CSV table of C-alpha atoms in Angstrom, one decimal:
chain,number,residue,atom,x,y,z
A,116,MET,CA,0.0,0.0,0.0
A,117,ARG,CA,1.3,3.5,-0.9
A,118,ILE,CA,0.1,7.0,-0.2
A,119,VAL,CA,-0.5,9.0,-3.4
A,120,ALA,CA,-0.1,12.7,-2.7
A,121,GLY,CA,1.3,14.1,-5.9
A,122,GLY,CA,3.7,17.0,-5.3
A,123,LEU,CA,3.6,16.6,-1.5
A,124,ASN,CA,5.3,13.2,-1.6
A,125,GLY,CA,6.4,12.8,-5.2
A,126,LEU,CA,4.0,9.9,-6.1
A,127,TYR,CA,1.6,11.0,-8.8
A,128,LEU,CA,-1.5,9.1,-10.0
A,129,GLU,CA,-0.3,9.5,-13.6
A,130,GLU,CA,2.8,7.5,-12.7
A,131,ILE,CA,0.8,4.7,-11.2
A,132,HIS,CA,-1.4,4.6,-14.2
A,133,THR,CA,1.5,4.6,-16.7
A,134,ASN,CA,3.1,1.6,-14.9
A,135,SER,CA,-0.2,-0.3,-14.7
A,136,ILE,CA,-1.4,-0.1,-18.3
A,137,LYS,CA,0.9,-2.8,-19.7
A,138,ASP,CA,-0.3,-5.3,-17.1
A,139,ALA,CA,-4.0,-4.3,-16.6
A,140,ILE,CA,-6.5,-6.8,-17.9
A,141,TRP,CA,-9.2,-4.2,-17.8
A,142,VAL,CA,-9.9,-0.9,-16.1
A,143,LYS,CA,-12.9,0.3,-14.1
A,144,ALA,CA,-13.1,3.9,-13.0
A,145,ALA,CA,-15.8,5.5,-10.8
A,146,ILE,CA,-15.0,9.2,-10.8
A,147,ALA,CA,-17.6,11.9,-10.5
A,148,TYR,CA,-15.9,14.7,-12.5
A,149,ALA,CA,-13.9,14.4,-15.8
A,150,ASN,CA,-12.9,17.0,-18.3
A,151,GLY,CA,-10.0,17.8,-20.7
A,152,HIS,CA,-8.3,14.8,-22.2
A,153,PRO,CA,-7.7,12.2,-19.5
A,154,LYS,CA,-4.7,10.1,-20.3
A,155,ILE,CA,-6.3,7.0,-18.9
A,156,PHE,CA,-8.9,7.0,-21.7
A,157,ASP,CA,-6.4,7.2,-24.5
A,158,ASP,CA,-4.1,4.7,-23.0
A,159,CYS,CA,-6.8,2.1,-22.5
A,160,TRP,CA,-8.0,2.6,-26.1
A,161,LYS,CA,-4.5,2.4,-27.7
A,162,ASN,CA,-3.5,-0.6,-25.7
A,163,GLY,CA,-6.8,-2.5,-26.2
A,164,VAL,CA,-7.5,-2.6,-22.4
A,165,PRO,CA,-11.3,-2.8,-21.8
A,166,LEU,CA,-12.5,0.3,-19.9
A,167,THR,CA,-15.7,1.0,-18.0
A,168,PHE,CA,-16.1,4.6,-16.8
A,169,TYR,CA,-18.8,5.8,-14.4
A,170,GLY,CA,-19.2,9.5,-14.2
A,171,ARG,CA,-21.7,11.9,-12.6
A,172,TYR,CA,-24.8,13.3,-14.2
A,173,ASP,CA,-26.6,16.5,-13.1
A,174,SER,CA,-27.2,20.0,-14.2
A,175,SER,CA,-23.6,21.1,-13.8
A,176,ALA,CA,-22.4,18.8,-16.6
A,177,PRO,CA,-19.7,17.0,-14.5
A,178,VAL,CA,-18.4,15.1,-17.4
A,179,SER,CA,-17.5,17.3,-20.3
A,180,THR,CA,-19.0,16.8,-23.7
A,181,ASN,CA,-15.7,16.1,-25.5
A,182,ILE,CA,-15.3,13.0,-23.2
A,183,LEU,CA,-18.8,11.9,-23.8
A,184,LYS,CA,-18.4,12.2,-27.5
A,185,THR,CA,-15.2,10.1,-27.4
A,186,PHE,CA,-17.2,7.2,-26.0
A,187,LEU,CA,-20.1,7.6,-28.4
A,188,ASP,CA,-17.8,7.9,-31.4
A,189,ARG,CA,-15.8,4.8,-30.6
A,190,LYS,CA,-18.9,2.6,-30.4
A,191,SER,CA,-17.1,-0.2,-28.6
A,192,PRO,CA,-18.4,-2.7,-26.1
A,193,SER,CA,-15.0,-2.5,-24.5
A,194,PHE,CA,-15.0,1.3,-24.1
A,195,ILE,CA,-18.1,2.1,-22.0
A,196,CYS,CA,-19.3,5.2,-20.3
A,197,LYS,CA,-22.2,5.1,-17.8
A,198,LEU,CA,-23.6,8.0,-15.8
A,199,VAL,CA,-24.9,8.0,-12.2
A,200,PRO,CA,-27.2,10.8,-11.2
A,201,ASP,CA,-26.8,13.4,-8.5
A,202,ILE,CA,-25.3,11.6,-5.4
A,203,PHE,CA,-22.3,10.1,-7.2
A,204,HIS,CA,-19.0,11.4,-5.8
A,205,PRO,CA,-16.3,8.6,-5.6
A,206,LYS,CA,-12.8,8.6,-7.0
A,207,VAL,CA,-11.8,5.0,-7.6
A,208,ILE,CA,-9.7,3.4,-10.3
A,209,TRP,CA,-9.3,-0.3,-10.5
A,210,TRP,CA,-6.7,-1.7,-12.9
A,211,GLY,CA,-7.7,-5.4,-13.1
A,212,GLY,CA,-4.8,-7.6,-12.2
A,213,TYR,CA,-2.6,-4.7,-11.1
A,214,GLY,CA,-4.1,-2.7,-8.3
A,215,ALA,CA,-6.6,0.0,-7.3
A,216,TYR,CA,-6.5,3.7,-6.3
A,217,ILE,CA,-9.0,5.2,-3.8
A,218,GLY,CA,-8.6,8.9,-3.1
A,219,SER,CA,-9.8,12.4,-3.9
A,220,ALA,CA,-8.5,13.0,-7.5
A,221,ASN,CA,-11.0,13.6,-10.3
A,222,LEU,CA,-10.2,12.9,-13.9
A,223,THR,CA,-8.9,16.4,-14.6
A,224,ASP,CA,-5.4,17.8,-15.2
A,225,ASN,CA,-5.5,19.5,-11.8
A,226,GLY,CA,-6.7,16.4,-10.1
A,227,TRP,CA,-3.8,14.3,-11.5
A,228,VAL,CA,-1.0,16.9,-11.4
A,229,GLY,CA,-1.8,20.4,-10.0
A,230,ASN,CA,-4.0,20.0,-6.9
A,231,ILE,CA,-3.2,18.9,-3.5
A,232,GLU,CA,-4.9,15.5,-3.6
A,233,MET,CA,-4.7,12.5,-1.2
A,234,GLY,CA,-5.3,8.8,-1.9
A,235,VAL,CA,-4.1,5.3,-1.4
A,236,PHE,CA,-2.9,2.8,-4.0
A,237,PHE,CA,-3.3,-0.9,-3.2
A,238,SER,CA,-1.3,-3.3,-5.3
A,239,GLN,CA,-2.8,-6.6,-6.5
A,240,GLU,CA,-1.1,-8.4,-3.6
A,241,ASP,CA,-2.7,-5.9,-1.2
A,242,LEU,CA,-6.1,-6.4,-2.7
A,243,ILE,CA,-5.9,-10.2,-2.4
A,244,ALA,CA,-4.3,-10.2,1.1
A,245,ASN,CA,-7.1,-8.0,2.5
A,246,ASN,CA,-10.0,-9.5,0.4
A,247,LEU,CA,-10.5,-6.1,-1.1
A,248,GLU,CA,-11.3,-7.5,-4.6
A,249,THR,CA,-14.6,-8.7,-3.2
A,250,GLU,CA,-15.4,-5.3,-1.7
A,251,LEU,CA,-14.5,-3.5,-5.0
A,252,ASP,CA,-16.6,-6.0,-7.0
A,253,ASP,CA,-19.6,-5.3,-4.8
A,254,PHE,CA,-19.0,-1.5,-5.0
A,255,PHE,CA,-18.9,-1.5,-8.8
A,256,GLU,CA,-21.9,-3.8,-9.0
A,257,GLN,CA,-24.0,-1.5,-6.9
A,258,VAL,CA,-22.8,1.6,-8.9
A,259,ASP,CA,-23.7,-0.2,-12.1
A,260,ALA,CA,-27.2,-0.9,-10.8
A,261,ARG,CA,-27.7,2.8,-10.4
A,262,ALA,CA,-25.9,3.8,-13.6
A,263,HIS,CA,-27.3,4.7,-17.1
A,264,SER,CA,-25.5,4.0,-20.3
A,265,LEU,CA,-24.5,7.1,-22.2
A,266,THR,CA,-26.8,7.6,-25.2
A,267,LYS,CA,-27.0,10.1,-28.0
A,268,GLU,CA,-30.0,11.7,-26.3
A,269,ILE,CA,-28.1,12.2,-23.1
A,270,TYR,CA,-25.1,13.6,-25.0
A,271,ASP,CA,-27.3,16.0,-26.9
A,272,GLU,CA,-28.9,17.1,-23.6
A,273,ILE,CA,-25.6,17.9,-22.0
A,274,CYS,CA,-24.4,19.7,-25.1
A,275,ASP,CA,-27.5,21.8,-25.0
A,276,LEU,CA,-26.9,22.6,-21.4
A,277,GLU,CA,-23.3,23.5,-21.9
A,278,SER,CA,-24.2,25.8,-24.9
A,279,LYS,CA,-26.9,27.5,-22.9
A,280,GLU,CA,-24.5,28.0,-19.9
A,281,PHE,CA,-21.9,29.5,-22.2
A,282,ASN,CA,-24.2,31.9,-23.9
A,283,ALA,CA,-26.2,32.9,-20.8
A,284,LYS,CA,-24.4,32.4,-17.5
A,285,LYS,CA,-26.7,34.8,-15.8
A,286,SER,CA,-29.6,32.5,-16.3
A,287,ARG,CA,-27.7,29.5,-14.8
A,288,GLY,CA,-30.2,29.0,-12.0
A,289,ASN,CA,-33.2,28.9,-14.5
A,290,GLU,CA,-31.4,26.5,-16.8
A,291,LYS,CA,-30.7,24.1,-14.0
A,292,ALA,CA,-34.3,24.2,-13.0
A,293,THR,CA,-35.3,23.5,-16.6
A,294,PHE,CA,-32.8,20.7,-17.0
A,295,ASP,CA,-34.0,19.1,-13.7
A,296,LYS,CA,-37.6,19.3,-14.8
A,297,LYS,CA,-37.1,17.7,-18.2
A,298,ARG,CA,-34.0,15.5,-17.6
A,299,ILE,CA,-33.7,12.1,-19.3
A,300,ILE,CA,-32.2,10.3,-16.3
A,301,PRO,CA,-34.5,10.7,-13.2
A,302,ARG,CA,-33.0,12.3,-10.1
A,303,LEU,CA,-31.4,9.9,-7.7
A,304,PRO,CA,-32.0,11.0,-4.0
A,305,PRO,CA,-29.6,10.3,-1.2
A,306,LEU,CA,-29.6,6.6,-0.3
A,307,GLN,CA,-30.8,7.1,3.2
A,308,GLN,CA,-33.8,9.1,2.0
A,309,VAL,CA,-35.0,6.9,-0.9
A,310,PRO,CA,-38.8,6.9,-0.5
A,311,PRO,CA,-40.7,3.7,-1.1
A,312,LYS,CA,-42.1,3.4,-4.6
A,313,ASN,CA,-44.8,1.3,-5.9
A,314,SER,CA,-43.8,-1.8,-7.7
A,315,ASN,CA,-45.1,-0.6,-11.1
A,316,GLU,CA,-42.9,2.5,-11.0
A,317,ARG,CA,-39.9,0.4,-10.1
A,318,ARG,CA,-40.5,-2.0,-12.9
A,319,ARG,CA,-41.1,0.9,-15.4
A,320,ASN,CA,-37.8,2.6,-14.4
A,321,ALA,CA,-35.9,-0.7,-14.6
A,322,PHE,CA,-37.4,-1.4,-18.0
A,323,LEU,CA,-36.6,2.0,-19.4
A,324,LYS,CA,-33.1,2.0,-18.1
A,325,GLU,CA,-32.3,-1.5,-19.6
A,326,TRP,CA,-34.1,-0.7,-22.9
A,327,ARG,CA,-32.3,2.6,-23.5
A,328,ASP,CA,-29.0,1.0,-22.5
A,329,THR,CA,-29.5,-1.8,-25.0
A,330,LEU,CA,-30.7,0.7,-27.6
A,331,GLN,CA,-27.4,2.5,-27.5
A,332,ILE,CA,-25.6,-0.8,-28.0
A,333,LEU,CA,-27.7,-1.6,-31.1
A,334,ARG,CA,-27.0,1.9,-32.4
A,335,ASP,CA,-23.3,1.5,-32.0
A,336,ILE,CA,-23.4,-1.8,-33.8
A,337,ALA,CA,-25.5,-0.3,-36.5
A,338,ASP,CA,-22.9,2.4,-37.1
A,339,ARG,CA,-20.1,-0.2,-37.3
A,340,VAL,CA,-21.7,-2.8,-39.5
A,341,SER,CA,-23.1,-0.1,-41.9
A,342,SER,CA,-19.6,1.2,-42.6
A,343,PRO,CA,-18.7,0.3,-46.2
A,344,SER,CA,-15.6,-1.4,-44.9
A,345,ASN,CA,-17.8,-3.9,-42.9
A,346,GLN,CA,-20.6,-4.6,-45.4
A,347,PRO,CA,-20.8,-7.9,-47.2
A,348,ALA,CA,-21.0,-7.5,-51.0
A,349,TRP,CA,-24.5,-8.9,-51.3
A,350,LEU,CA,-26.1,-6.4,-49.0
A,351,PRO,CA,-28.3,-3.8,-50.7
A,352,GLN,CA,-26.7,-0.4,-50.3
A,353,ASP,CA,-30.0,1.4,-49.4
A,354,THR,CA,-30.5,-0.8,-46.3
A,355,PRO,CA,-31.2,1.3,-43.2
A,356,LYS,CA,-28.5,1.1,-40.5
A,357,GLY,CA,-30.9,-0.3,-38.0
A,358,VAL,CA,-31.9,-3.1,-40.3
A,359,GLN,CA,-28.3,-3.9,-41.0
A,360,ALA,CA,-27.6,-4.3,-37.3
A,361,ASP,CA,-30.6,-6.5,-36.9
A,362,GLN,CA,-29.7,-8.8,-39.8
A,363,PHE,CA,-26.1,-9.0,-38.7
A,364,LEU,CA,-27.3,-10.2,-35.3
A,365,HIS,CA,-29.8,-12.5,-37.1
A,366,ALA,CA,-27.1,-14.1,-39.1
A,367,PHE,CA,-24.8,-14.4,-36.1
A,368,TYR,CA,-27.5,-16.0,-34.0
A,369,TYR,CA,-28.5,-18.6,-36.6
A,370,ASN,CA,-24.9,-19.5,-37.6
A,371,HIS,CA,-23.0,-19.2,-34.4
A,372,VAL,CA,-25.4,-19.3,-31.4
A,373,LEU,CA,-28.1,-21.7,-32.5
A,374,GLN,CA,-26.8,-25.3,-32.4
A,375,GLY,CA,-29.6,-27.6,-33.7
A,376,GLN,CA,-32.6,-26.7,-31.6
A,377,ARG,CA,-30.5,-25.3,-28.7
A,378,ALA,CA,-29.3,-21.7,-28.3
A,379,THR,CA,-25.9,-21.5,-26.7
A,380,HIS,CA,-26.0,-17.8,-25.8
A,381,HIS,CA,-25.3,-18.6,-22.1
A,382,GLU,CA,-22.1,-20.5,-22.8
A,383,LEU,CA,-20.9,-17.9,-25.3
A,384,HIS,CA,-21.7,-15.1,-22.9
A,385,GLU,CA,-19.4,-16.7,-20.3
A,386,LYS,CA,-16.7,-16.9,-22.9
A,387,ASN,CA,-17.0,-13.4,-24.4
A,388,ALA,CA,-18.1,-11.2,-21.4
A,389,LYS,CA,-14.6,-10.3,-20.5
A,390,ASN,CA,-13.9,-8.7,-23.8
A,391,PRO,CA,-17.0,-8.3,-26.0
A,392,GLU,CA,-15.0,-6.0,-28.4
A,393,VAL,CA,-13.0,-9.0,-29.6
A,394,ALA,CA,-16.1,-11.1,-30.1
A,395,LEU,CA,-17.8,-8.3,-32.0
A,396,LYS,CA,-14.9,-7.7,-34.3
A,397,ASN,CA,-14.6,-11.3,-35.1
A,398,ALA,CA,-18.4,-11.5,-35.8
A,399,ILE,CA,-18.3,-8.4,-38.0
A,400,SER,CA,-15.3,-9.8,-39.9
A,401,TRP,CA,-17.2,-13.1,-40.5
A,402,TRP,CA,-20.3,-11.1,-41.6
A,403,LYS,CA,-18.3,-9.0,-44.1
A,404,GLY,CA,-16.9,-12.1,-45.7
A,405,THR,CA,-20.2,-13.9,-46.3
A,406,PRO,CA,-20.5,-14.4,-50.1
A,407,THR,CA,-24.3,-14.6,-49.9
A,408,ALA,CA,-26.9,-14.0,-47.2
A,409,PRO,CA,-26.1,-16.9,-44.8
A,410,SER,CA,-29.7,-17.3,-43.4
A,411,TRP,CA,-32.3,-15.5,-45.4
A,412,GLU,CA,-31.1,-12.0,-44.5
A,413,ASP,CA,-31.6,-10.7,-48.0
A,414,ALA,CA,-35.3,-11.8,-48.0
A,415,ASN,CA,-35.7,-10.3,-44.5
A,416,ILE,CA,-34.4,-7.0,-45.7
A,417,ARG,CA,-36.8,-6.9,-48.6
A,418,ASN,CA,-39.7,-7.9,-46.4
A,419,SER,CA,-38.8,-5.2,-43.8
A,420,ARG,CA,-39.7,-2.6,-46.4
A,421,VAL,CA,-43.2,-4.0,-46.5
A,422,VAL,CA,-43.6,-3.4,-42.7
A,423,LYS,CA,-42.1,0.1,-43.0
A,424,ASP,CA,-44.4,1.0,-45.9
A,425,LYS,CA,-47.6,-0.4,-44.2
A,426,LEU,CA,-46.9,1.4,-40.9
A,427,ASN,CA,-45.9,4.7,-42.5
A,428,ILE,CA,-47.5,7.6,-40.6
A,429,ARG,CA,-49.5,8.5,-43.7
A,430,LYS,CA,-50.9,5.0,-44.2
A,431,ILE,CA,-51.3,3.4,-40.8
A,432,GLN,CA,-54.6,5.0,-40.0
A,433,ASN,CA,-56.2,3.3,-43.0
A,434,LEU,CA,-54.5,-0.1,-42.5
A,435,THR,CA,-56.8,-3.0,-43.5
A,436,GLU,CA,-56.9,-6.4,-41.8
A,437,ASP,CA,-55.2,-7.9,-44.9
A,438,GLU,CA,-52.4,-5.4,-44.7
A,439,PHE,CA,-52.0,-6.0,-41.0
A,440,LEU,CA,-51.7,-9.7,-41.7
A,441,GLU,CA,-48.9,-8.9,-44.1
A,442,VAL,CA,-47.1,-7.0,-41.3
A,443,CYS,CA,-47.6,-9.9,-38.9
A,444,LYS,CA,-46.0,-12.4,-41.4
A,445,GLU,CA,-42.8,-10.3,-41.4
A,446,VAL,CA,-42.4,-9.8,-37.7
A,447,HIS,CA,-40.2,-12.7,-36.5
A,448,ALA,CA,-41.4,-12.3,-32.8
A,449,LEU,CA,-45.0,-12.8,-33.9
A,450,THR,CA,-44.3,-15.8,-36.1
A,451,ASP,CA,-42.4,-17.3,-33.3
A,452,HIS,CA,-45.0,-16.5,-30.7
A,453,CYS,CA,-47.9,-17.8,-32.7
A,454,LEU,CA,-46.5,-21.4,-32.2
A,455,ARG,CA,-46.6,-21.0,-28.4
A,456,VAL,CA,-50.2,-19.7,-28.1
A,457,ARG,CA,-52.6,-22.3,-26.8
A,458,ASN,CA,-55.2,-23.6,-29.2
A,459,SER,CA,-57.9,-22.6,-26.7
A,460,THR,CA,-57.0,-19.0,-27.1
A,461,PHE,CA,-57.9,-19.2,-30.7
A,462,GLY,CA,-61.0,-21.3,-30.1
A,463,LEU,CA,-59.4,-24.4,-31.7
A,464,PRO,CA,-59.6,-28.0,-30.5
A,465,ALA,CA,-56.8,-28.8,-28.0
A,466,ASN,CA,-55.3,-31.5,-30.2
A,467,GLN,CA,-55.6,-29.8,-33.6
A,468,TYR,CA,-52.3,-29.2,-35.4
A,469,THR,CA,-52.0,-26.0,-37.5
A,470,GLU,CA,-49.2,-25.2,-39.9
A,471,LYS,CA,-47.2,-22.1,-39.1
A,472,ALA,CA,-48.4,-20.1,-42.1
A,473,GLU,CA,-52.0,-20.7,-41.0
A,474,ARG,CA,-51.3,-20.1,-37.4
A,475,ILE,CA,-49.7,-16.6,-38.0
A,476,ARG,CA,-52.8,-15.8,-40.0
A,477,ILE,CA,-55.0,-16.9,-37.0
A,478,LEU,CA,-52.9,-14.8,-34.6
A,479,GLY,CA,-53.1,-11.8,-36.9
A,480,HIS,CA,-56.9,-12.0,-37.0
A,481,TYR,CA,-57.0,-12.5,-33.2
A,482,LEU,CA,-54.9,-9.3,-32.7
A,483,TRP,CA,-57.1,-7.5,-35.2
A,484,VAL,CA,-60.3,-8.1,-33.3
A,485,GLN,CA,-58.9,-7.5,-29.8
A,486,ARG,CA,-59.7,-4.2,-27.9
A,487,THR,CA,-58.1,-2.6,-24.9
A,488,ASN,CA,-60.2,-1.8,-21.9
A,489,ASN,CA,-61.0,1.7,-23.4
A,490,ASN,CA,-61.8,0.2,-26.8
A,491,ARG,CA,-58.5,0.9,-28.6
A,492,ASN,CA,-57.8,-1.6,-31.4
A,493,VAL,CA,-54.3,-2.8,-32.5
A,494,VAL,CA,-53.9,0.0,-35.1
A,495,ASP,CA,-54.6,2.6,-32.4
A,496,VAL,CA,-52.0,0.9,-30.2
A,497,LEU,CA,-49.4,0.8,-32.9
A,498,LYS,CA,-50.1,4.4,-33.8
A,499,HIS,CA,-49.6,5.4,-30.2
A,500,VAL,CA,-46.3,3.6,-29.9
A,501,LEU,CA,-44.9,4.9,-33.2
A,502,TYR,CA,-46.3,8.4,-33.5
A,503,GLY,CA,-48.1,9.2,-30.2
A,504,GLY,CA,-45.6,11.8,-29.1
A,505,LYS,CA,-41.9,12.7,-29.4
A,506,ILE,CA,-39.8,10.1,-31.2
A,507,GLU,CA,-37.4,9.9,-28.3
A,508,ASP,CA,-40.2,8.8,-26.0
A,509,VAL,CA,-41.0,5.6,-28.0
A,510,PRO,CA,-39.5,3.4,-25.2
A,511,ASP,CA,-41.9,5.0,-22.7
A,512,ARG,CA,-44.8,4.2,-25.0
A,513,ILE,CA,-43.7,0.6,-25.4
A,514,TRP,CA,-43.8,0.3,-21.7
A,515,GLU,CA,-47.3,1.7,-21.6
A,516,CYS,CA,-48.4,-0.9,-24.2
A,517,ILE,CA,-47.2,-3.8,-22.2
A,518,SER,CA,-48.3,-2.6,-18.7
A,519,LEU,CA,-51.3,-0.3,-18.9
A,520,ASP,CA,-54.7,-1.7,-19.6
A,521,GLU,CA,-55.8,1.2,-21.8
A,522,PHE,CA,-53.0,0.3,-24.3
A,523,LYS,CA,-52.5,-3.4,-23.7
A,524,ILE,CA,-53.5,-5.9,-26.5
A,525,PRO,CA,-53.2,-9.6,-25.4
A,526,HIS,CA,-50.4,-11.4,-27.1
A,527,LEU,CA,-48.8,-8.2,-28.5
A,528,GLY,CA,-45.8,-8.3,-26.3
A,529,ILE,CA,-42.5,-6.5,-25.8
A,530,SER,CA,-40.5,-8.5,-28.4
A,531,SER,CA,-43.1,-7.9,-31.1
A,532,LEU,CA,-43.4,-4.2,-30.3
A,533,GLY,CA,-39.6,-3.8,-30.2
A,534,GLU,CA,-39.3,-5.4,-33.6
A,535,ILE,CA,-42.2,-3.6,-35.1
A,536,VAL,CA,-40.8,-0.2,-33.9
A,537,GLY,CA,-37.4,-1.2,-35.5
A,538,TRP,CA,-38.9,-2.0,-38.9
A,539,ALA,CA,-41.1,1.1,-38.9
A,540,LEU,CA,-38.4,3.5,-37.6
A,541,PRO,CA,-35.1,1.8,-38.4
A,542,ASP,CA,-33.1,5.1,-38.6
A,543,THR,CA,-33.8,5.8,-35.0
A,544,TYR,CA,-34.6,2.4,-33.4
A,545,PRO,CA,-32.8,-0.7,-34.6
A,546,PRO,CA,-35.2,-3.7,-34.3
A,547,ARG,CA,-35.0,-5.6,-31.0
A,548,ASN,CA,-36.6,-8.9,-30.1
A,549,GLY,CA,-35.7,-12.0,-28.1
A,550,ARG,CA,-33.4,-13.3,-30.8
A,551,THR,CA,-31.6,-10.0,-30.9
A,552,SER,CA,-31.0,-10.0,-27.2
A,553,LYS,CA,-29.7,-13.6,-27.3
A,554,ALA,CA,-27.2,-12.7,-30.0
A,555,LEU,CA,-26.0,-9.7,-27.9
A,556,ARG,CA,-25.7,-11.9,-24.8
A,557,ALA,CA,-23.7,-14.4,-26.9
A,558,LEU,CA,-21.3,-11.6,-27.9
A,559,GLY,CA,-20.7,-10.8,-24.3
A,560,TYR,CA,-23.1,-7.9,-23.7
A,561,LYS,CA,-25.0,-7.7,-20.5
A,562,VAL,CA,-28.5,-7.3,-21.7
A,563,LYS,CA,-31.9,-8.7,-20.7
A,564,ILE,CA,-33.7,-11.3,-22.8
A,565,HIS,CA,-37.3,-10.3,-22.8
A,566,SER,CA,-40.0,-12.8,-23.6
A,567,GLU,CA,-43.8,-12.6,-24.2
């Protein structure tokens, strides 16, 4: 164990980091404030060391936009930024396999060099001898449970805040109040004052956090696979980025995750969770080299245009039952779900076998005639999800349609809605269904597999 006091004792945090980077397996940093160009970020990226950074989120913009942009631009599952709202104030850096710093220094030039700071560095031997690895693991798990993945919406929000503060410092108090009123990440109160919440609100907040976190993962993958250097030659050039991401994950799932009738995403997750960047790069390289669509992706891309056309904002209001059935046939989550619905739900004899093509038609008709408890039909519900407010609030409306009786249609679940949204709005929301989530898990991502 060593005291790190910078100019007061001659041991600087930067020196410890420089010595650690060649041996570190990964880096986790929980530091409230970060600005400038912290050396730790560039060094981890250049040396291929997976990094997870937890910063603070509030109306003072504790993490500067240039740092946030770096994480968004790199789009890597091994270079992750998460934000913890309001009560987050630690300064901890853990270089996996080397040691950990716990002290007072933020990720700023002054924090690492200029200020009087005080901290302690524990070597790997110190951590093991004092069972501190377990304590650090628990700390980061609890921080992660309260953290929100950086998304473009959050970045834009912070950019807007910084711009307004720069141009109107005198109105700082009002801008803070406006930010706090409309903020994307809800305020996190002090732990000892957390009021009890009803279970529905807790489930809603957990759902929205996970859904938006995974959305950013899909957006990052979409940007990477849609790069000309990563596209297979057979892929139509006008394919939306979100559709490309979905079909890349579709192909990966059916060719690398599904073994016979068994999905091996659990085993692959254990293998790839330590460095999902390597798994993703290998999968993208395989995808780029495919001479033809490996598992019907070309047909899926063509069919996705049918869904987008039928659910266009100008056409959806006049959607006919036949057109809705066409949509159902192209939604993988629905064609999969129709096989699991009991015959009794459709009014069929218990022992009657029905071919898949007929069964999806039956499910489509079933959905068409259903009504919510305030008489909304399936078209009303889809209109609400897709166009019932700001486009950035689509996840909120998905939640409403799976949890509130005034929007809930039986057997139109979260996977189907996530996929329909992706086909209809692929430029903003890459499709997501259960198969998508299994593919992401197999690549090493920590995402939830929703079912319906």
